[in-house]
Coordinates of C-alpha atoms in Angstrom, one line a residue:
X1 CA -11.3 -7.9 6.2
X2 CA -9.2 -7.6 9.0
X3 CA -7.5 -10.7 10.4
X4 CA -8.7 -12.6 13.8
X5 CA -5.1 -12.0 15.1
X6 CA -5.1 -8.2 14.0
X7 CA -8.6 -8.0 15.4
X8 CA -7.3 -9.0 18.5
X9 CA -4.5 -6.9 18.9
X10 CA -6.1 -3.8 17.9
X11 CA -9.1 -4.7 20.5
X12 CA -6.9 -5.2 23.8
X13 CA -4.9 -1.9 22.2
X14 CA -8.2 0.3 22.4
X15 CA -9.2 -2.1 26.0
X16 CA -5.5 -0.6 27.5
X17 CA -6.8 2.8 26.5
X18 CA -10.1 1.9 28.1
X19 CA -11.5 2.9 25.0
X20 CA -13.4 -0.2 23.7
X21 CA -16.9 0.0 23.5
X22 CA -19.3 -3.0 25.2
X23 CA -19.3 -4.7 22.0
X24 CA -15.7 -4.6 21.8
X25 CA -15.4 -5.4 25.2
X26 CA -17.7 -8.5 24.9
X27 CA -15.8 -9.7 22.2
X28 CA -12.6 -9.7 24.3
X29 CA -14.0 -10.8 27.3
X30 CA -15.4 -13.7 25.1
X31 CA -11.8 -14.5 23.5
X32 CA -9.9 -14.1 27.0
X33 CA -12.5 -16.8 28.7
X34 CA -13.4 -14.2 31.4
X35 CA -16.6 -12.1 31.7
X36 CA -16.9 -8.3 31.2
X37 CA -17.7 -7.9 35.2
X38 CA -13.5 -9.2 36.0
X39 CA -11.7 -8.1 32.8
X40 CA -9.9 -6.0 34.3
X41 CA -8.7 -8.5 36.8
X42 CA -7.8 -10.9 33.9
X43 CA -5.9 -8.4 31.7
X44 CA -4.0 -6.8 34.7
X45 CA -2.8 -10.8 35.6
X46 CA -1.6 -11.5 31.6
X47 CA 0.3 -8.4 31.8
X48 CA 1.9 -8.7 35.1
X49 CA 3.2 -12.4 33.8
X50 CA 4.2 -10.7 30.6
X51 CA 6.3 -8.0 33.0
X52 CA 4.7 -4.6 31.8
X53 CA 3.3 -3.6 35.3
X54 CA 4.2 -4.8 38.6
X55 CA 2.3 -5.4 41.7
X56 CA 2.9 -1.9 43.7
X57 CA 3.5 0.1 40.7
X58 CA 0.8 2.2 40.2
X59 CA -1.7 0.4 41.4
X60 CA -2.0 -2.2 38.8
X61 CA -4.2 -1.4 35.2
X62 CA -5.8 1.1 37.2
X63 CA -2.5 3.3 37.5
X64 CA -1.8 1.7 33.8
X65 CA -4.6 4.0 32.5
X66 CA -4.7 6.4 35.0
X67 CA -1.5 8.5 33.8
X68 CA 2.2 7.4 34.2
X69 CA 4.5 5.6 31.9
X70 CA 1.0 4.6 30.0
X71 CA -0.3 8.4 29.2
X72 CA 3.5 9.7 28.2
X73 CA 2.9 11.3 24.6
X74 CA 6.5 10.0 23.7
X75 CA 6.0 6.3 24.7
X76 CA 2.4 5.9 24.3
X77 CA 2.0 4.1 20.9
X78 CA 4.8 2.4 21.4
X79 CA 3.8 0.9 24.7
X80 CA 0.3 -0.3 23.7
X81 CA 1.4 -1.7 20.6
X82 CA 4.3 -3.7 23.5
X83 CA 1.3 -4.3 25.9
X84 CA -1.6 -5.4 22.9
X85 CA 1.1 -7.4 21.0
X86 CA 2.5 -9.3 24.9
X87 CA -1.0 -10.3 25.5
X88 CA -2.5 -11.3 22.5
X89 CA 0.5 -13.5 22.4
X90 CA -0.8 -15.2 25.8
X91 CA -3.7 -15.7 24.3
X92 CA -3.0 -17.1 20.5
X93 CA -1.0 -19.8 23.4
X94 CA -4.5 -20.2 25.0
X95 CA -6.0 -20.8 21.6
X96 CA -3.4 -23.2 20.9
X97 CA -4.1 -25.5 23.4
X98 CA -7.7 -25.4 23.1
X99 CA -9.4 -24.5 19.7
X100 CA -13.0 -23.1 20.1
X101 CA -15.9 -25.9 19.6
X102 CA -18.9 -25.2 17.3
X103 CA -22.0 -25.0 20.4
X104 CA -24.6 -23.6 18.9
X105 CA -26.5 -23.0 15.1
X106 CA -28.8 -19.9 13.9
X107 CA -31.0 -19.1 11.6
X108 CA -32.6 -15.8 10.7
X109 CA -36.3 -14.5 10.1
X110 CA -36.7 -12.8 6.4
X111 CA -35.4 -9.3 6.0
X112 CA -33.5 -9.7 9.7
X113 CA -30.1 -8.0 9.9
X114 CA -27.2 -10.4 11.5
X115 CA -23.5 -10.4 11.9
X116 CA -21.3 -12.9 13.6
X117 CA -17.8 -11.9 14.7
X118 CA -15.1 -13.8 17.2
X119 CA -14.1 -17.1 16.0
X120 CA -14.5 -18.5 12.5
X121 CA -16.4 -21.3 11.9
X122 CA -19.1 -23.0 9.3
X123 CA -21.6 -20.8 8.1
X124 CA -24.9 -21.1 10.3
X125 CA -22.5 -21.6 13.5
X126 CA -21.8 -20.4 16.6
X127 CA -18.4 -20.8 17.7
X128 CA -17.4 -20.3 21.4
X129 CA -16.4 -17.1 22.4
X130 CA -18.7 -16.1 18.7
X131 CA -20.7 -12.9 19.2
X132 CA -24.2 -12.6 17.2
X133 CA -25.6 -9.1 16.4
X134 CA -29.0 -8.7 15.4
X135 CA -29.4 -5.3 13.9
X136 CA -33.1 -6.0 12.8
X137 CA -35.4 -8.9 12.8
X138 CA -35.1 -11.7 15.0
X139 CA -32.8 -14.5 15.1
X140 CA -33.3 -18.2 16.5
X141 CA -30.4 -20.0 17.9
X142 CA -30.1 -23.4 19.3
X143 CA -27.4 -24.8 21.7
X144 CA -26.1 -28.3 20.8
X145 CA -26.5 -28.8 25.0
X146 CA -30.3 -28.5 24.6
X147 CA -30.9 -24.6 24.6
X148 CA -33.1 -22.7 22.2
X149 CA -33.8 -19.2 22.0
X150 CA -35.3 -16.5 19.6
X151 CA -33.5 -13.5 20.3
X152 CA -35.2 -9.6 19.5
X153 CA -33.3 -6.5 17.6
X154 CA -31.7 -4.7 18.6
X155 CA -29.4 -7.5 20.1
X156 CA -26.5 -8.8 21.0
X157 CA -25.7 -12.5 22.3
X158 CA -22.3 -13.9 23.0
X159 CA -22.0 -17.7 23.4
X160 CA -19.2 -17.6 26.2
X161 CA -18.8 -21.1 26.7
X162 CA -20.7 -24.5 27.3
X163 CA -23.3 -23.3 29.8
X164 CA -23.3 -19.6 29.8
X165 CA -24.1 -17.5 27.0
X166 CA -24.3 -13.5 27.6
X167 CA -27.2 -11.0 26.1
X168 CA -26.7 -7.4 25.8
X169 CA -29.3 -4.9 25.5
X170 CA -32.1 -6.4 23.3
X171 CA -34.9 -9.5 24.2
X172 CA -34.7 -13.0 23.8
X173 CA -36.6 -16.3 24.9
X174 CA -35.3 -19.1 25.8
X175 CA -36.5 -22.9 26.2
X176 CA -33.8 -25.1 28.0
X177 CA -34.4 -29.0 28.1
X178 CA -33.9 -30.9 31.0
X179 CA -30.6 -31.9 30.1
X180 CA -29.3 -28.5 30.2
X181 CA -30.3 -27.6 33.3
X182 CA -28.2 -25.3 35.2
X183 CA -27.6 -23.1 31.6
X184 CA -26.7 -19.6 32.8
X185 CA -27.8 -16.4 31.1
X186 CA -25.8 -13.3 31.8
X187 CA -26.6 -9.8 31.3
X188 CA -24.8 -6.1 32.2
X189 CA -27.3 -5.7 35.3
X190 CA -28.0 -9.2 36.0
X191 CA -28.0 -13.1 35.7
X192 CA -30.5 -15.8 35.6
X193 CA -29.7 -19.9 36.0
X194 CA -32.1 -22.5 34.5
X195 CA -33.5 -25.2 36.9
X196 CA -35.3 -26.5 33.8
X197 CA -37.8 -23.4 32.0
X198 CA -38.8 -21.5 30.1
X199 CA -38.4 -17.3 30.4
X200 CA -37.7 -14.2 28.7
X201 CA -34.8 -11.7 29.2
X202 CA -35.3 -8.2 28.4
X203 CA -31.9 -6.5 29.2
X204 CA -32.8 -3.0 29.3
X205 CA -30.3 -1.6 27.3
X206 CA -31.9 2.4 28.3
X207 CA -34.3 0.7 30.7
X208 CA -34.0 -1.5 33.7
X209 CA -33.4 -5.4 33.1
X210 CA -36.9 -7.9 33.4
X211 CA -36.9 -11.4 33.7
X212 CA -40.4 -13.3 32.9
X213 CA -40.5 -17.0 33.6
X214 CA -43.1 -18.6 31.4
X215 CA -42.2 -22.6 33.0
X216 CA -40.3 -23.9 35.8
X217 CA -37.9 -21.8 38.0
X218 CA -34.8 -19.4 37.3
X219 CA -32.2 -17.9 40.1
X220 CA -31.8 -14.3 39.3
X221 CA -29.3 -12.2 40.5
X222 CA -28.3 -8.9 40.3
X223 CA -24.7 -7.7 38.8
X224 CA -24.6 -5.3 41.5
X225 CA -25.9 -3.9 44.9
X226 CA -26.6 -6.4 46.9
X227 CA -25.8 -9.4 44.5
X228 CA -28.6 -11.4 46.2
X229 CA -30.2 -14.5 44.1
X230 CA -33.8 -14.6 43.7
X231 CA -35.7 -17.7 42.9
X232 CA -38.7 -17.2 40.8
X233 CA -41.3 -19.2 39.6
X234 CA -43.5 -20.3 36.2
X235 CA -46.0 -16.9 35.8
X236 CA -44.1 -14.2 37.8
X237 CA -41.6 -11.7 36.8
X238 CA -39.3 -9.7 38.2
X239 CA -37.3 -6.1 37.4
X240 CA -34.1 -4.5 38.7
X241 CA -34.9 -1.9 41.0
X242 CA -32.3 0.7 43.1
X243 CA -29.3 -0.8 44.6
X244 CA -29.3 -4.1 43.3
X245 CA -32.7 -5.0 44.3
X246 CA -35.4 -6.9 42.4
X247 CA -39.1 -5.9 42.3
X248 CA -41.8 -8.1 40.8
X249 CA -43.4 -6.9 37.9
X250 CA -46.5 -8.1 35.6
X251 CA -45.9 -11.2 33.7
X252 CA -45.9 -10.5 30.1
X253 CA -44.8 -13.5 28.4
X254 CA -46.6 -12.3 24.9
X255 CA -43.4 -9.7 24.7
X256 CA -41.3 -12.9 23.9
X257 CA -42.2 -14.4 20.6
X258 CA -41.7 -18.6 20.8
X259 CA -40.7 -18.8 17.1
X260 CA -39.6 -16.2 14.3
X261 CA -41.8 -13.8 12.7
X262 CA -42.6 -14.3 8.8
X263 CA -41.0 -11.0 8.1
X264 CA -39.8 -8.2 10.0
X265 CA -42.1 -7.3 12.9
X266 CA -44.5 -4.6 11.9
X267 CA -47.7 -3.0 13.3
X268 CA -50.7 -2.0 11.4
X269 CA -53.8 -0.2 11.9
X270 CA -56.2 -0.6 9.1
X271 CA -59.1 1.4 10.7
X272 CA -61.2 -1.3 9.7
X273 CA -61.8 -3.0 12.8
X274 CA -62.9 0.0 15.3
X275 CA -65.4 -0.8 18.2
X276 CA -66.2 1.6 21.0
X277 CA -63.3 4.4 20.1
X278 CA -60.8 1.7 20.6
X279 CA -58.5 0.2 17.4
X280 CA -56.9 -3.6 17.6
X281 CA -53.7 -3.3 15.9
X282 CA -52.3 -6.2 13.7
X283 CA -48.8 -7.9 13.0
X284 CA -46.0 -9.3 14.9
X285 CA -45.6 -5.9 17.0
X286 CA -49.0 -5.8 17.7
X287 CA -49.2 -9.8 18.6
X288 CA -46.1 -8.8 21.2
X289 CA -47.6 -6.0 23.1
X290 CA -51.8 -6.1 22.2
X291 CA -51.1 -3.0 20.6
X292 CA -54.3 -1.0 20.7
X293 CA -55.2 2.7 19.8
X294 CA -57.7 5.0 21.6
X295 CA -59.5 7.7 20.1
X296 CA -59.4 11.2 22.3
X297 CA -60.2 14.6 22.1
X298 CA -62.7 16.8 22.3
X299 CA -64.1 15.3 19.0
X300 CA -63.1 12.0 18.4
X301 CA -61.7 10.9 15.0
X302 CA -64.6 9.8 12.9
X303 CA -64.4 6.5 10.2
X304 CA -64.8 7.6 6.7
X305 CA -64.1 6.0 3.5
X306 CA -60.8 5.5 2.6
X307 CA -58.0 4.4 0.4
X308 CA -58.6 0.8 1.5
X309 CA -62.0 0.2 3.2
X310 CA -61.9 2.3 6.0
X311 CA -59.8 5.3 7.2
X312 CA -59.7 8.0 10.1
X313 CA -61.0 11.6 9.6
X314 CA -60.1 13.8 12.0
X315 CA -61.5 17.2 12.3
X316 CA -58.8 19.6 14.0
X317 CA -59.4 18.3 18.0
X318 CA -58.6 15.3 18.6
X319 CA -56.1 12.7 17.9
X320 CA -55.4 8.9 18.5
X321 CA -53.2 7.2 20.9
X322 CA -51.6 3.7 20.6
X323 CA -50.1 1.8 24.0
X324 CA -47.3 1.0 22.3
X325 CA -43.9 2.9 23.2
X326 CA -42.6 3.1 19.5
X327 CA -39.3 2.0 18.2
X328 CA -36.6 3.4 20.4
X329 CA -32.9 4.6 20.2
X330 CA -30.8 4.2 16.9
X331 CA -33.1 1.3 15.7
X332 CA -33.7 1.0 12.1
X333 CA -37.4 1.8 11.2
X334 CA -39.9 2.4 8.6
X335 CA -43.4 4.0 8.4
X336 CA -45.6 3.7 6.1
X337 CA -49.3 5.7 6.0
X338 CA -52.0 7.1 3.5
X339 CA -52.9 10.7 4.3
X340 CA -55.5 13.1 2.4
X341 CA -55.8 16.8 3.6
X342 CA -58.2 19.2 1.8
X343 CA -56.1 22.7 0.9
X344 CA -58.7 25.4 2.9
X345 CA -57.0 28.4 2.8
X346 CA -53.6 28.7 4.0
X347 CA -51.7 25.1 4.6
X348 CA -50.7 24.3 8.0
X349 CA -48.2 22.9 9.7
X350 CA -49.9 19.9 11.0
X351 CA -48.7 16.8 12.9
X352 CA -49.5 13.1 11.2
X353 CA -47.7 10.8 13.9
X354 CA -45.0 10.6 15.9
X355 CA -43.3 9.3 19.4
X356 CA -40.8 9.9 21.7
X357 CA -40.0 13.0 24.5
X358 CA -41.1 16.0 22.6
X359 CA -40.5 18.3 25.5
X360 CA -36.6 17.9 25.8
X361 CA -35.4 20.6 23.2
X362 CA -31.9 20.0 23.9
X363 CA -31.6 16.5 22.9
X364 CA -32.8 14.2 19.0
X365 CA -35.3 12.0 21.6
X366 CA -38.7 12.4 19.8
X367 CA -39.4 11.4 16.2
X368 CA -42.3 12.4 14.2
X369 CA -43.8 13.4 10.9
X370 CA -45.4 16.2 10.0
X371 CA -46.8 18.9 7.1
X372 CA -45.4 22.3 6.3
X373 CA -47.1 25.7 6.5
X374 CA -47.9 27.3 3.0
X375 CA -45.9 24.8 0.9
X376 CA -47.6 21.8 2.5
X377 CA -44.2 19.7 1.8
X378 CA -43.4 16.3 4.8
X379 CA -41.1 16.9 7.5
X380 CA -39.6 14.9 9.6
X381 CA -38.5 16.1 13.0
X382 CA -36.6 15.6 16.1
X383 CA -35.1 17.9 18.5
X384 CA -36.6 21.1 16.7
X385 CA -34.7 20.0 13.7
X386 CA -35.9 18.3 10.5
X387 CA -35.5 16.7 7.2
X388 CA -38.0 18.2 4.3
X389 CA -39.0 16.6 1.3
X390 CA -40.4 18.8 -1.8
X391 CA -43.8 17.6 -2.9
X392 CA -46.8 19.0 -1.9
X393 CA -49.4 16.4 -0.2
X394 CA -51.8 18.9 1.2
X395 CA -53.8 19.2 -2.5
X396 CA -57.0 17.2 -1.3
X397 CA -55.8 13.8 -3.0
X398 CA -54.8 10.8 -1.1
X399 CA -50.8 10.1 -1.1
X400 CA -49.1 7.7 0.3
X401 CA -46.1 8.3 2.7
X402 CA -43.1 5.5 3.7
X403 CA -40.5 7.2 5.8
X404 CA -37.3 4.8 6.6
X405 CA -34.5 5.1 8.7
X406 CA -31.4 3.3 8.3
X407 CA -27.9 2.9 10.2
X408 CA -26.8 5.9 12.1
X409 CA -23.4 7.5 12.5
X410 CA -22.9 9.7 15.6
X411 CA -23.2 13.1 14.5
X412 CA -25.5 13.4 11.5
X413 CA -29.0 12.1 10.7
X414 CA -29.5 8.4 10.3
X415 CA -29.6 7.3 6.6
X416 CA -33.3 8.5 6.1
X417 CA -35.2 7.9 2.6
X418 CA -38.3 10.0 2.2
X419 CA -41.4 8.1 -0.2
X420 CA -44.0 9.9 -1.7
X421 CA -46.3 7.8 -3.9
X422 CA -43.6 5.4 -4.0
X423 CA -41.1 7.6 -5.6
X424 CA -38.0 8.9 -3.7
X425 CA -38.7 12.6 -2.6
X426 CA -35.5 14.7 -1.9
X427 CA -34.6 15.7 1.6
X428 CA -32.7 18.8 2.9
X429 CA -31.8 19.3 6.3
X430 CA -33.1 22.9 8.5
X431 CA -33.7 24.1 12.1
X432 CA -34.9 27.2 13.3
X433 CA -33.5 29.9 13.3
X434 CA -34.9 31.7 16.4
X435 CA -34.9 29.1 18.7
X436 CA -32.5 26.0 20.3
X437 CA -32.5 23.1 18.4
X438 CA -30.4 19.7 19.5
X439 CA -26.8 18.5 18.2
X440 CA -26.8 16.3 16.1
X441 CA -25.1 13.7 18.2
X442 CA -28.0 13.4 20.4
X443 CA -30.1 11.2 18.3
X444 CA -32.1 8.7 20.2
X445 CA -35.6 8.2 20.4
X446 CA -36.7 8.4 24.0
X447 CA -39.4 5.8 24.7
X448 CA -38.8 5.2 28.1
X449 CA -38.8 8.7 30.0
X450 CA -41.4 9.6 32.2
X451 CA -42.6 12.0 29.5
X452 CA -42.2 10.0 26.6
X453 CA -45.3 10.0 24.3
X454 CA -46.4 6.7 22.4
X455 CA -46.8 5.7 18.7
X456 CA -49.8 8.9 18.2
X457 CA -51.5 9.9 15.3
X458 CA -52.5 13.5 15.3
X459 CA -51.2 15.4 17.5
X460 CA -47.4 15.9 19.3
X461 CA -47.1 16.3 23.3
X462 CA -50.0 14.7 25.0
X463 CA -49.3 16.1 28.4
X464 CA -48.1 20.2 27.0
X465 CA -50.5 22.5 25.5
X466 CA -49.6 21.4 21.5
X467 CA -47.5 23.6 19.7
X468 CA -49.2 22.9 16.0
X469 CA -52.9 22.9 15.1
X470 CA -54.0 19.7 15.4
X471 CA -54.7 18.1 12.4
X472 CA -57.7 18.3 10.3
X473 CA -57.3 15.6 7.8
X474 CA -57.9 11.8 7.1
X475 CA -55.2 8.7 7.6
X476 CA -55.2 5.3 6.7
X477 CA -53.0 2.1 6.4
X478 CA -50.6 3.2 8.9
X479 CA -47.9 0.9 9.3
X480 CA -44.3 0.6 11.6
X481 CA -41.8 -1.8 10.9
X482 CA -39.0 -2.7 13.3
X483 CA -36.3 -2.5 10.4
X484 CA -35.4 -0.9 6.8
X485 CA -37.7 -1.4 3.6
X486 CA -36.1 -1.7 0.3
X487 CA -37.5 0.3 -2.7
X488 CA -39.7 -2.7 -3.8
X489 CA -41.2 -3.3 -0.4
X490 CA -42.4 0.7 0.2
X491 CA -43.4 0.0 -3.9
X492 CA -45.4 -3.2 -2.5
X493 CA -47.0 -1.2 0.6
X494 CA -48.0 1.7 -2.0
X495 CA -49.2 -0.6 -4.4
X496 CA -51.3 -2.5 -1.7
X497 CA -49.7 -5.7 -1.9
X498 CA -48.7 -6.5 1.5
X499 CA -48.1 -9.9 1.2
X500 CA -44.9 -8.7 -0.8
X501 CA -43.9 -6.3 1.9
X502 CA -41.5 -8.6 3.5
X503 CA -43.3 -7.7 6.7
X504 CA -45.2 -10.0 9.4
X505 CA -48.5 -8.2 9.3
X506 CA -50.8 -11.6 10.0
X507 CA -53.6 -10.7 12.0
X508 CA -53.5 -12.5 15.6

């Protein structure tokens, strides 16, 4: 493991060569005592005491990066290593004068995925200038000052200081006690100060920023444009609109969870509880949004018996939506379904369920599951290109499918496990050969777009004539999970035990 010091040097390094990432950038921000929004300004004034840039000299860290002295291929490493090693020095005498307090301990749901970086401290605590990522679950932190909040993957929350902690992208709630009033909550698009409440942050991260106050009042302001506070009051909510403004928006409060989940959020539709052509789903993701499914087409999906009480039969024209977006971006996820498809003449390629933009060809922004034609093997797709396992499921028996995405490294596939009957299928990458298909680089599951389709069993592109026969076939137990499944938990969900699945499937 790298050292804090090293750490620190090789961040401002990669910050010179405005090359850190907002993560990085957090970090440092966190560790220098300023705020992302005047780095820059904080940086440029430790070098100019450290005499590697001078006031009129190309126009400060600006000119630094811009070209000069700073881009020469002869001096460059040389230079940064000067310029890293002069201000990390200014720093470490920072530090020295005033080591970072413990302000604030955590504790995770089961199966969540957190890291802590910045400052060292005792296990279960947040140092200041500590940053907290949630990869998958949730996490609960409380401030010794009187601040508790349950924060939503994928996350990340920086405990600046006494008073002001910072969220990027993700959700969180938080409950601040009257003692804490004044507790400041920053974000890339905006900020919101506590006058004793209770509200939600949602900050975007592909979307616009939403701030839901659930008890008291909050001042919100925006990062940018015209930088104006807002008060807003107990059952409103507002969003960042164009130039800084802020709009109000529906109050959702149910989109912040007060405590932690039992397992990792999931959503499940058992098809047991249909009424009217509309399906109540269950679990933590279902509990957030009142995730519901509606049956369309011009015949609508039929209940039939099933591999547990009920299932969905659907006879080639229609297909069923949900309301809910689906997991977006990079973020972990696993799905989980039974499927049974009678062989009648040739196979087809048919789709099971999917999400995301499936008209955009030239990026990875739709993700979805489907069969193969003749060899009636699982695909899974996005951006015209797909992984294929090898067993045939189209032979008129029920089989039961866990898909599960893992972490994803720019440029390839995210680590992606194919279940079939709760054995591990193989997987080999294709595209088409007579068509576009995205790079691989591109991966991120639009949810957002104006054409993004939701979580939708049956059929892919609501609003474009389909491009596969729409699926005659039956489907039960279908299941998303915010997160990764281990072998024993897709065994569990095959199995039927879902009380071992490690997810929160409880009913609401």
């Amino acid at each position: 493991m790298i050292r804090d010091d090293e750490a620190l040097q090789q961040t401002i390094s990669r910050y010179l060569d405005d090359e850190a990432d907002e993560r990085e950038t957090a970090w440092l921000a966190a560790r220098l005592g300023a705020v992302p929004e005047v780095l820059d300004e904080f940086v440029e004034r430790l070098l100019l005491e450290s005499e590697l840039i001078h006031l009129g000299s190309g126009n400060g860290l600006a000119g630094v990066r811009r070209g000069g002295w700073w881009k020469s291929i002869s001096r460059q490493r040389t230079v940064a290593m000067a310029a890293a090693a002069a201000v990390a020095v200014m720093v470490a005498g920072i530090f020295a004068m005033r080591r970072p307090q413990a302000l604030a301990v955590w504790r995770a749901s089961p199966g969540s995925v957190v890291s802590v970086s910045g400052p060292d401290g005792p296990a279960g605590r947040l140092m200041e200038g500590a940053t907290m990522q949630v990869a998958q679950g949730c996490a609960e932190v409380e401030f010794a000052e009187g601040v508790r909040c349950v924060v939503q993957a994928p996350a990340m929350l920086m405990v600046v200081k006494k008073g002001l902690a910072r969220l990027e992208d993700g959700a969180a709630r938080f409950r601040v006690e009257p003692r804490a009033r004044g507790f400041e909550v920053r974000c890339k698009a905006l900020s919101v100060v506590d006058f004793g409440t209770e509200f939600g942050i949602d900050a975007g991260g592909e979307s616009r920023a939403e701030v839901h106050v659930l008890k008291g009042l909050v001042d919100v302001r925006p990062s940018g444009g015209f930088r104006e506070a807002t008060r807003v009051a107990a059952g409103s909510a507002v969003a960042l609109a164009a130039a800084g403004r802020l709009e109000a928006v529906p109050s959702d409060g149910a989109r912040f969870p007060a405590d932690l989940p039992k397992g990792l959020p999931a959503l499940r539709f058992s098809f047991d509880r249909a009424d009217g052509g509309t399906l109540r789903g269950e679990g933590a993701i279902a509990r957030r949004y009142g995730a519901r499914l509606q049956f369309q087409g011009a015949h609508l999906p039929v209940p039939v018996p099933g591999k547990f009480g009920s299932a969905l039969a659907f006879g080639g024209g229609a297909y069923a939506s949900s309301n809910w977006k689906g997991v977006a971006g990079t973020q972990p996820r696993t799905v989980s379904f039974w499927v049974r498809i009678e062989p009648r003449g040739r196979l087809l390629p048919y789709p099971l369920l999917g999400w995301g933009v499936f008209r955009e060809r030239s990026k990875m922004s739709d993700f979805g599951i489907r069969t193969t034609e003749d060899s009636g093997h699982l695909r899974i797709v996005s951006g015209k290109r797909w992984l294929e396992g090898g067993r045939n499921v189209m032979d008129g028996a029920w089989h039961h499918v866990a898909v599960v995405l893992g972490s994803y490294q720019r440029g390839s596939w995210p680590e992606t496990k194919l279940y079939v009957d709760g054995a591990e299928d193989s997987l080999m990458p294709g595209e088409p050969a007579d068509s576009d298909f995205a790079p691989l680089d591109s991966f991120w599951t639009e949810v957002d777009h104006v054409w993004s389709q939701p979580l939708t069993i049956g059929r892919f592109g609501l609003d474009d004539e389909p491009y596969l026969p729409g699926l005659s076939g039956e489907i039960d137990e279908v299941i998303v999970a915010e997160g990764v499944l281990t072998r024993e938990q897709v065994t569990a969900l095959y199995e039927g035990r879902l009380h071992d699945s490690g997810l929160d499937l409880d009913g609401d």
